[in-house]
């Protein structure tokens, strides 16, 4: 019997409270290193005991912290999904939905962690969607800022939405025109109170933009996502009247106090969203006609400055290269995603990307 087998008995619900507290403290210490996590995830009984203890108020906080740390590493997330998904997802969901739960933020982080690796998304999402209207109800929690009465902010739900929207099944739920979930989440693209919440909303929008079948709807008057994407990318630069008239109303005459999104990862996701909207000819024309090039031109200058970011700069140049092609230079494909690239060209592009 190894050391873990010896201590796991003290994590049983029937064990003495003082023994559970000491043992949990030891396990929590092990979750602080990759080696410790690798050791813990080999013991399925221990993992199940941790999950059991999340419902025991006196030790629940440390038990949830253990799960957060374990799932923060891909190897831990994979083990938890493999061994605990069917029990963990409904338990986490109920905790988040409970407006009086003190550990809702912790559970949001666990759900976020186990959906971060793309290969785990479908399995977790299957359990989530088995709960009727789960994403719809979680969206309500997220959009009601003071939903939780115990001062949990639920910001990590945004990253959960971003993660699961890697799956078409989740995107279909968010893009349901009857429930209007995406429309309710779009304002958080500009949320100043939390970079986590903002990143989640932008990540969701980017993933939705990957699906060219919804581009017409995204750019329609009903959704009008372009201002949500362009506004954070715009800065205090003064534009002439002709350019301002092209821009969506929300971007006209912004003034010298306008601040550009300061997080380069968020700027990159926003630019990547524009790149996806350029996939169709209709999308490219719409972006040109509504001033996307002019906003990107000023963003390019910023990314070239000491405050800028080279990765974002590269992303901007990719979109600008598509937008400036007009007339005979316009790419002769209605949908760029359907354009076949020869293998030798792919190799050159990949080698150039590696160099960048």
Short mmCIF file of C-alpha atoms in Angstrom, two decimals:
data_model
loop_
_atom_site.label_atom_id
_atom_site.label_comp_id
_atom_site.label_asym_id
_atom_site.label_seq_id
_atom_site.Cartn_x
_atom_site.Cartn_y
_atom_site.Cartn_z
CA UNK A 1 0.00 0.00 0.00
CA UNK A 2 1.52 3.35 -1.05
CA UNK A 3 1.32 6.59 0.92
CA UNK A 4 -1.77 7.87 -0.92
CA UNK A 5 -3.68 4.65 -0.28
CA UNK A 6 -2.92 5.07 3.40
CA UNK A 7 -4.23 8.65 3.65
CA UNK A 8 -7.25 8.29 1.34
CA UNK A 9 -9.17 6.61 4.18
CA UNK A 10 -8.98 9.93 6.06
CA UNK A 11 -10.81 11.68 3.20
CA UNK A 12 -13.88 9.51 3.57
CA UNK A 13 -17.06 11.32 4.62
CA UNK A 14 -17.18 9.14 7.72
CA UNK A 15 -13.64 10.07 8.85
CA UNK A 16 -13.06 12.38 11.79
CA UNK A 17 -13.20 16.06 10.86
CA UNK A 18 -9.73 16.87 12.24
CA UNK A 19 -8.22 14.06 10.15
CA UNK A 20 -10.03 15.25 7.04
CA UNK A 21 -8.74 18.80 7.56
CA UNK A 22 -5.12 17.69 7.98
CA UNK A 23 -5.26 15.25 5.06
CA UNK A 24 -6.89 17.80 2.74
CA UNK A 25 -4.18 20.29 3.64
CA UNK A 26 -1.56 17.72 2.64
CA UNK A 27 -3.32 16.96 -0.65
CA UNK A 28 -3.69 20.68 -1.39
CA UNK A 29 0.07 21.03 -0.95
CA UNK A 30 0.65 18.27 -3.48
CA UNK A 31 -1.52 20.07 -6.05
CA UNK A 32 1.03 22.89 -6.06
CA UNK A 33 3.36 21.00 -8.42
CA UNK A 34 2.97 19.06 -11.66
CA UNK A 35 4.65 16.05 -10.06
CA UNK A 36 2.17 16.13 -7.19
CA UNK A 37 -0.78 16.33 -9.57
CA UNK A 38 0.59 13.41 -11.62
CA UNK A 39 0.71 11.38 -8.42
CA UNK A 40 -2.80 12.33 -7.26
CA UNK A 41 -4.64 11.65 -10.53
CA UNK A 42 -3.51 8.03 -10.51
CA UNK A 43 -5.72 7.42 -7.48
CA UNK A 44 -9.36 7.39 -8.58
CA UNK A 45 -10.62 6.78 -5.04
CA UNK A 46 -8.87 9.93 -3.86
CA UNK A 47 -10.38 11.99 -6.70
CA UNK A 48 -13.86 10.73 -5.89
CA UNK A 49 -13.31 11.49 -2.21
CA UNK A 50 -12.32 15.07 -3.06
CA UNK A 51 -15.52 15.47 -5.04
CA UNK A 52 -17.55 14.05 -2.15
CA UNK A 53 -15.99 16.52 0.28
CA UNK A 54 -17.00 19.53 -1.87
CA UNK A 55 -20.50 19.08 -0.45
CA UNK A 56 -19.32 19.06 3.17
CA UNK A 57 -19.36 22.68 4.31
CA UNK A 58 -16.53 22.44 6.85
CA UNK A 59 -13.98 21.25 4.27
CA UNK A 60 -15.65 22.18 0.95
CA UNK A 61 -13.40 25.17 0.24
CA UNK A 62 -10.15 23.17 0.38
CA UNK A 63 -11.70 20.32 -1.62
CA UNK A 64 -12.73 22.72 -4.41
CA UNK A 65 -9.29 24.37 -4.30
CA UNK A 66 -7.72 20.94 -4.81
CA UNK A 67 -9.91 20.36 -7.88
CA UNK A 68 -9.05 23.82 -9.26
CA UNK A 69 -5.32 23.15 -8.96
CA UNK A 70 -5.52 19.62 -10.32
CA UNK A 71 -7.53 20.66 -13.39
CA UNK A 72 -5.24 23.65 -14.03
CA UNK A 73 -2.80 21.18 -15.60
CA UNK A 74 -3.88 19.38 -18.78
CA UNK A 75 -2.99 15.98 -17.33
CA UNK A 76 -5.17 16.70 -14.31
CA UNK A 77 -8.05 18.05 -16.39
CA UNK A 78 -7.96 14.94 -18.59
CA UNK A 79 -7.98 12.62 -15.56
CA UNK A 80 -10.86 14.46 -13.90
CA UNK A 81 -12.91 14.42 -17.11
CA UNK A 82 -12.24 10.72 -17.59
CA UNK A 83 -13.03 9.69 -14.01
CA UNK A 84 -15.48 12.27 -12.64
CA UNK A 85 -17.33 14.05 -15.45
CA UNK A 86 -20.74 12.48 -14.95
CA UNK A 87 -20.76 13.43 -11.26
CA UNK A 88 -18.75 16.65 -11.36
CA UNK A 89 -20.54 18.61 -14.11
CA UNK A 90 -24.04 18.47 -12.54
CA UNK A 91 -22.55 19.23 -9.11
CA UNK A 92 -20.62 22.22 -10.43
CA UNK A 93 -23.65 23.45 -12.38
CA UNK A 94 -25.88 23.35 -9.30
CA UNK A 95 -23.26 25.20 -7.26
CA UNK A 96 -23.01 27.99 -9.84
CA UNK A 97 -26.80 28.25 -10.12
CA UNK A 98 -27.14 28.49 -6.33
CA UNK A 99 -27.13 32.24 -5.66
CA UNK A 100 -26.16 31.61 -2.03
CA UNK A 101 -23.20 29.35 -2.75
CA UNK A 102 -19.91 30.77 -1.47
CA UNK A 103 -17.84 28.59 -3.80
CA UNK A 104 -19.50 29.42 -7.13
CA UNK A 105 -16.39 31.18 -8.44
CA UNK A 106 -14.28 28.13 -7.61
CA UNK A 107 -16.67 25.84 -9.46
CA UNK A 108 -16.65 28.21 -12.46
CA UNK A 109 -12.86 27.85 -12.54
CA UNK A 110 -13.08 24.05 -12.42
CA UNK A 111 -15.54 24.03 -15.35
CA UNK A 112 -13.31 26.48 -17.19
CA UNK A 113 -10.22 24.31 -16.60
CA UNK A 114 -11.78 21.05 -17.80
CA UNK A 115 -13.02 22.66 -21.03
CA UNK A 116 -9.79 24.50 -21.85
CA UNK A 117 -8.12 21.53 -23.66
CA UNK A 118 -10.02 21.23 -26.94
CA UNK A 119 -10.08 17.43 -26.89
CA UNK A 120 -12.06 17.45 -23.62
CA UNK A 121 -14.75 19.92 -24.68
CA UNK A 122 -17.20 17.50 -26.30
CA UNK A 123 -17.32 15.15 -23.34
CA UNK A 124 -17.90 17.91 -20.80
CA UNK A 125 -20.39 19.67 -23.07
CA UNK A 126 -22.36 16.45 -23.48
CA UNK A 127 -22.91 16.40 -19.72
CA UNK A 128 -23.76 20.10 -19.64
CA UNK A 129 -26.29 19.88 -22.46
CA UNK A 130 -27.92 16.87 -20.75
CA UNK A 131 -29.12 19.44 -18.19
CA UNK A 132 -32.12 21.21 -19.71
CA UNK A 133 -31.38 24.80 -20.77
CA UNK A 134 -28.05 24.75 -18.90
CA UNK A 135 -26.22 27.25 -21.13
CA UNK A 136 -29.26 29.50 -21.22
CA UNK A 137 -29.49 29.55 -17.41
CA UNK A 138 -25.74 30.04 -16.99
CA UNK A 139 -25.98 32.98 -19.38
CA UNK A 140 -28.61 34.52 -17.13
CA UNK A 141 -26.28 34.11 -14.14
CA UNK A 142 -23.43 35.71 -16.08
CA UNK A 143 -25.40 38.69 -17.38
CA UNK A 144 -26.90 39.52 -13.97
CA UNK A 145 -23.84 41.09 -12.35
CA UNK A 146 -25.03 40.68 -8.76
CA UNK A 147 -26.64 37.28 -9.25
CA UNK A 148 -24.61 35.62 -6.48
CA UNK A 149 -25.48 36.91 -3.01
CA UNK A 150 -22.16 35.76 -1.51
CA UNK A 151 -20.00 38.17 -3.55
CA UNK A 152 -18.97 35.60 -6.17
CA UNK A 153 -18.52 37.38 -9.51
CA UNK A 154 -18.92 34.40 -11.90
CA UNK A 155 -16.43 36.02 -14.29
CA UNK A 156 -14.99 32.64 -15.28
CA UNK A 157 -18.31 31.66 -16.83
CA UNK A 158 -17.20 33.85 -19.73
CA UNK A 159 -14.15 31.67 -20.32
CA UNK A 160 -16.36 28.57 -20.00
CA UNK A 161 -18.58 29.96 -22.77
CA UNK A 162 -15.50 30.68 -24.87
CA UNK A 163 -14.13 27.17 -24.32
CA UNK A 164 -17.31 25.25 -25.08
CA UNK A 165 -18.00 27.37 -28.17
CA UNK A 166 -15.15 25.52 -29.82
CA UNK A 167 -17.89 22.94 -30.38
CA UNK A 168 -20.58 23.47 -33.01
CA UNK A 169 -23.20 22.13 -30.59
CA UNK A 170 -22.48 24.97 -28.17
CA UNK A 171 -22.26 27.57 -30.95
CA UNK A 172 -25.71 26.51 -32.13
CA UNK A 173 -27.08 27.20 -28.64
CA UNK A 174 -25.44 30.62 -28.41
CA UNK A 175 -26.54 31.53 -31.94
CA UNK A 176 -30.17 30.49 -31.40
CA UNK A 177 -32.07 33.52 -32.68
CA UNK A 178 -35.08 32.78 -30.49
CA UNK A 179 -33.25 32.82 -27.15
CA UNK A 180 -30.83 35.59 -28.21
CA UNK A 181 -27.98 34.42 -25.96
CA UNK A 182 -25.20 35.90 -28.09
CA UNK A 183 -26.92 39.27 -28.23
CA UNK A 184 -27.09 39.31 -24.42
CA UNK A 185 -23.40 38.45 -24.12
CA UNK A 186 -22.02 40.90 -26.70
CA UNK A 187 -21.92 43.96 -24.36
CA UNK A 188 -19.35 42.15 -22.20
CA UNK A 189 -16.85 42.48 -25.06
CA UNK A 190 -16.42 46.02 -23.67
CA UNK A 191 -16.65 45.11 -19.97
CA UNK A 192 -14.05 47.16 -18.10
CA UNK A 193 -14.53 45.60 -14.67
CA UNK A 194 -12.84 42.26 -15.40
CA UNK A 195 -10.33 41.16 -18.03
CA UNK A 196 -11.45 37.55 -17.43
CA UNK A 197 -15.08 38.37 -18.22
CA UNK A 198 -14.07 40.49 -21.20
CA UNK A 199 -11.71 37.83 -22.59
CA UNK A 200 -14.43 35.21 -22.31
CA UNK A 201 -16.95 37.29 -24.24
CA UNK A 202 -14.41 38.10 -26.96
CA UNK A 203 -13.34 34.44 -27.19
CA UNK A 204 -16.95 33.38 -27.65
CA UNK A 205 -17.46 35.99 -30.38
CA UNK A 206 -14.28 34.87 -32.15
CA UNK A 207 -15.36 31.23 -32.11
CA UNK A 208 -18.81 32.09 -33.44
CA UNK A 209 -17.16 34.05 -36.27
CA UNK A 210 -15.38 30.86 -37.35
CA UNK A 211 -18.72 29.61 -38.68
CA UNK A 212 -19.22 31.37 -42.00
CA UNK A 213 -22.81 30.09 -42.23
CA UNK A 214 -23.86 32.67 -39.59
CA UNK A 215 -21.89 35.62 -41.00
CA UNK A 216 -24.92 37.21 -42.70
CA UNK A 217 -26.80 37.06 -39.41
CA UNK A 218 -23.83 38.42 -37.41
CA UNK A 219 -23.54 41.40 -39.73
CA UNK A 220 -27.29 41.96 -39.96
CA UNK A 221 -29.06 44.92 -38.37
CA UNK A 222 -30.41 42.57 -35.69
CA UNK A 223 -26.95 41.55 -34.41
CA UNK A 224 -24.60 44.20 -35.83
CA UNK A 225 -21.45 42.68 -34.28
CA UNK A 226 -18.99 44.87 -36.20
CA UNK A 227 -19.12 47.84 -33.76
CA UNK A 228 -18.51 45.45 -30.85
CA UNK A 229 -15.35 44.25 -32.59
CA UNK A 230 -14.05 47.57 -33.89
CA UNK A 231 -14.71 49.81 -30.87
CA UNK A 232 -12.07 48.20 -28.58
CA UNK A 233 -9.56 48.35 -31.44
CA UNK A 234 -10.11 52.06 -32.02
CA UNK A 235 -7.94 54.65 -30.30
CA UNK A 236 -7.95 58.43 -29.84
CA UNK A 237 -6.73 59.13 -33.39
CA UNK A 238 -8.65 61.85 -35.21
CA UNK A 239 -10.26 60.69 -38.46
CA UNK A 240 -11.56 62.90 -41.27
CA UNK A 241 -15.29 63.47 -41.86
CA UNK A 242 -15.44 61.14 -44.85
CA UNK A 243 -14.00 58.27 -42.80
CA UNK A 244 -16.28 58.98 -39.83
CA UNK A 245 -19.33 58.79 -42.08
CA UNK A 246 -18.31 55.29 -43.16
CA UNK A 247 -17.96 54.05 -39.60
CA UNK A 248 -20.80 52.61 -37.50
CA UNK A 249 -22.42 55.32 -35.37
CA UNK A 250 -20.78 54.05 -32.16
CA UNK A 251 -17.33 54.67 -33.66
CA UNK A 252 -17.87 58.14 -35.09
CA UNK A 253 -15.95 61.10 -33.62
CA UNK A 254 -14.63 59.19 -30.61
CA UNK A 255 -12.48 62.03 -29.31
CA UNK A 256 -9.04 62.25 -27.68
CA UNK A 257 -10.06 60.36 -24.51
CA UNK A 258 -10.86 57.11 -26.31
CA UNK A 259 -8.75 54.27 -24.93
CA UNK A 260 -7.78 51.27 -27.03
CA UNK A 261 -8.06 47.76 -25.55
CA UNK A 262 -4.86 47.39 -23.53
CA UNK A 263 -4.68 43.59 -23.46
CA UNK A 264 -2.83 42.25 -26.54
CA UNK A 265 -4.49 38.81 -26.30
CA UNK A 266 -7.93 40.42 -26.47
CA UNK A 267 -6.87 42.66 -29.38
CA UNK A 268 -5.56 39.60 -31.20
CA UNK A 269 -8.87 37.73 -30.76
CA UNK A 270 -10.80 40.75 -32.03
CA UNK A 271 -8.59 41.02 -35.12
CA UNK A 272 -8.96 37.26 -35.68
CA UNK A 273 -12.73 37.76 -35.56
CA UNK A 274 -12.42 40.28 -38.39
CA UNK A 275 -10.25 37.81 -40.30
CA UNK A 276 -13.01 35.20 -40.06
CA UNK A 277 -15.63 37.69 -41.26
CA UNK A 278 -13.41 38.29 -44.30
CA UNK A 279 -13.94 34.66 -45.37
CA UNK A 280 -16.85 35.56 -47.66
CA UNK A 281 -16.87 38.20 -50.39
CA UNK A 282 -20.00 39.72 -48.85
CA UNK A 283 -18.24 39.99 -45.52
CA UNK A 284 -15.16 41.61 -47.05
CA UNK A 285 -17.27 44.20 -48.84
CA UNK A 286 -19.24 44.95 -45.68
CA UNK A 287 -16.08 45.47 -43.63
CA UNK A 288 -14.60 47.77 -46.29
CA UNK A 289 -17.80 49.81 -46.55
CA UNK A 290 -18.02 50.27 -42.78
CA UNK A 291 -14.51 51.54 -42.10
CA UNK A 292 -12.81 48.39 -40.83
CA UNK A 293 -9.71 49.16 -42.91
CA UNK A 294 -9.40 52.67 -41.49
CA UNK A 295 -9.63 51.40 -37.90
CA UNK A 296 -7.04 48.70 -38.65
CA UNK A 297 -4.77 51.25 -40.31
CA UNK A 298 -4.59 53.24 -37.07
CA UNK A 299 -4.26 50.05 -35.03
CA UNK A 300 -1.33 49.04 -37.24
CA UNK A 301 0.47 52.27 -36.36
CA UNK A 302 -0.13 51.57 -32.67
CA UNK A 303 1.12 47.98 -32.89
CA UNK A 304 4.29 49.28 -34.58
CA UNK A 305 4.95 51.55 -31.59
CA UNK A 306 6.76 50.50 -28.38
CA UNK A 307 3.35 49.98 -26.75
CA UNK A 308 2.27 47.55 -29.47
CA UNK A 309 2.56 43.81 -29.85
CA UNK A 310 4.26 41.95 -32.72
CA UNK A 311 1.80 39.05 -32.68
CA UNK A 312 -1.16 41.42 -32.97
CA UNK A 313 0.70 43.37 -35.66
CA UNK A 314 1.03 40.21 -37.74
CA UNK A 315 -2.69 39.47 -37.32
CA UNK A 316 -3.59 43.02 -38.37
CA UNK A 317 -1.43 42.82 -41.50
CA UNK A 318 -3.12 39.57 -42.51
CA UNK A 319 -6.58 41.19 -42.40
CA UNK A 320 -5.45 44.42 -44.05
CA UNK A 321 -3.89 42.42 -46.88
CA UNK A 322 -7.31 40.90 -47.59
CA UNK A 323 -9.26 44.16 -47.26
CA UNK A 324 -7.07 46.23 -49.59
CA UNK A 325 -7.52 43.82 -52.49
CA UNK A 326 -10.13 45.35 -54.77
CA UNK A 327 -11.32 44.97 -58.33
CA UNK A 328 -9.03 42.63 -60.28
CA UNK A 329 -7.05 41.94 -57.11
CA UNK A 330 -10.13 40.68 -55.21
CA UNK A 331 -9.69 37.02 -54.34
CA UNK A 332 -11.69 34.97 -56.81
CA UNK A 333 -13.47 32.88 -54.21
CA UNK A 334 -16.75 33.67 -52.53
CA UNK A 335 -15.66 31.74 -49.45
CA UNK A 336 -11.96 31.69 -48.56
CA UNK A 337 -12.50 28.68 -46.30
CA UNK A 338 -13.27 26.66 -49.43
CA UNK A 339 -10.10 27.77 -51.20
CA UNK A 340 -7.71 24.86 -51.71
CA UNK A 341 -4.07 25.67 -51.00
CA UNK A 342 -1.37 23.55 -52.71
CA UNK A 343 0.87 21.54 -50.35
CA UNK A 344 4.04 23.40 -51.35
CA UNK A 345 2.40 26.75 -50.56
CA UNK A 346 1.17 25.40 -47.21
CA UNK A 347 4.72 24.43 -46.32
CA UNK A 348 6.02 27.90 -47.12
CA UNK A 349 3.27 29.55 -45.06
CA UNK A 350 3.96 27.25 -42.10
CA UNK A 351 7.69 27.99 -42.22
CA UNK A 352 6.97 31.73 -42.34
CA UNK A 353 4.64 31.39 -39.32
CA UNK A 354 7.35 29.53 -37.40
CA UNK A 355 9.80 32.33 -38.11
CA UNK A 356 7.31 34.94 -36.82
#
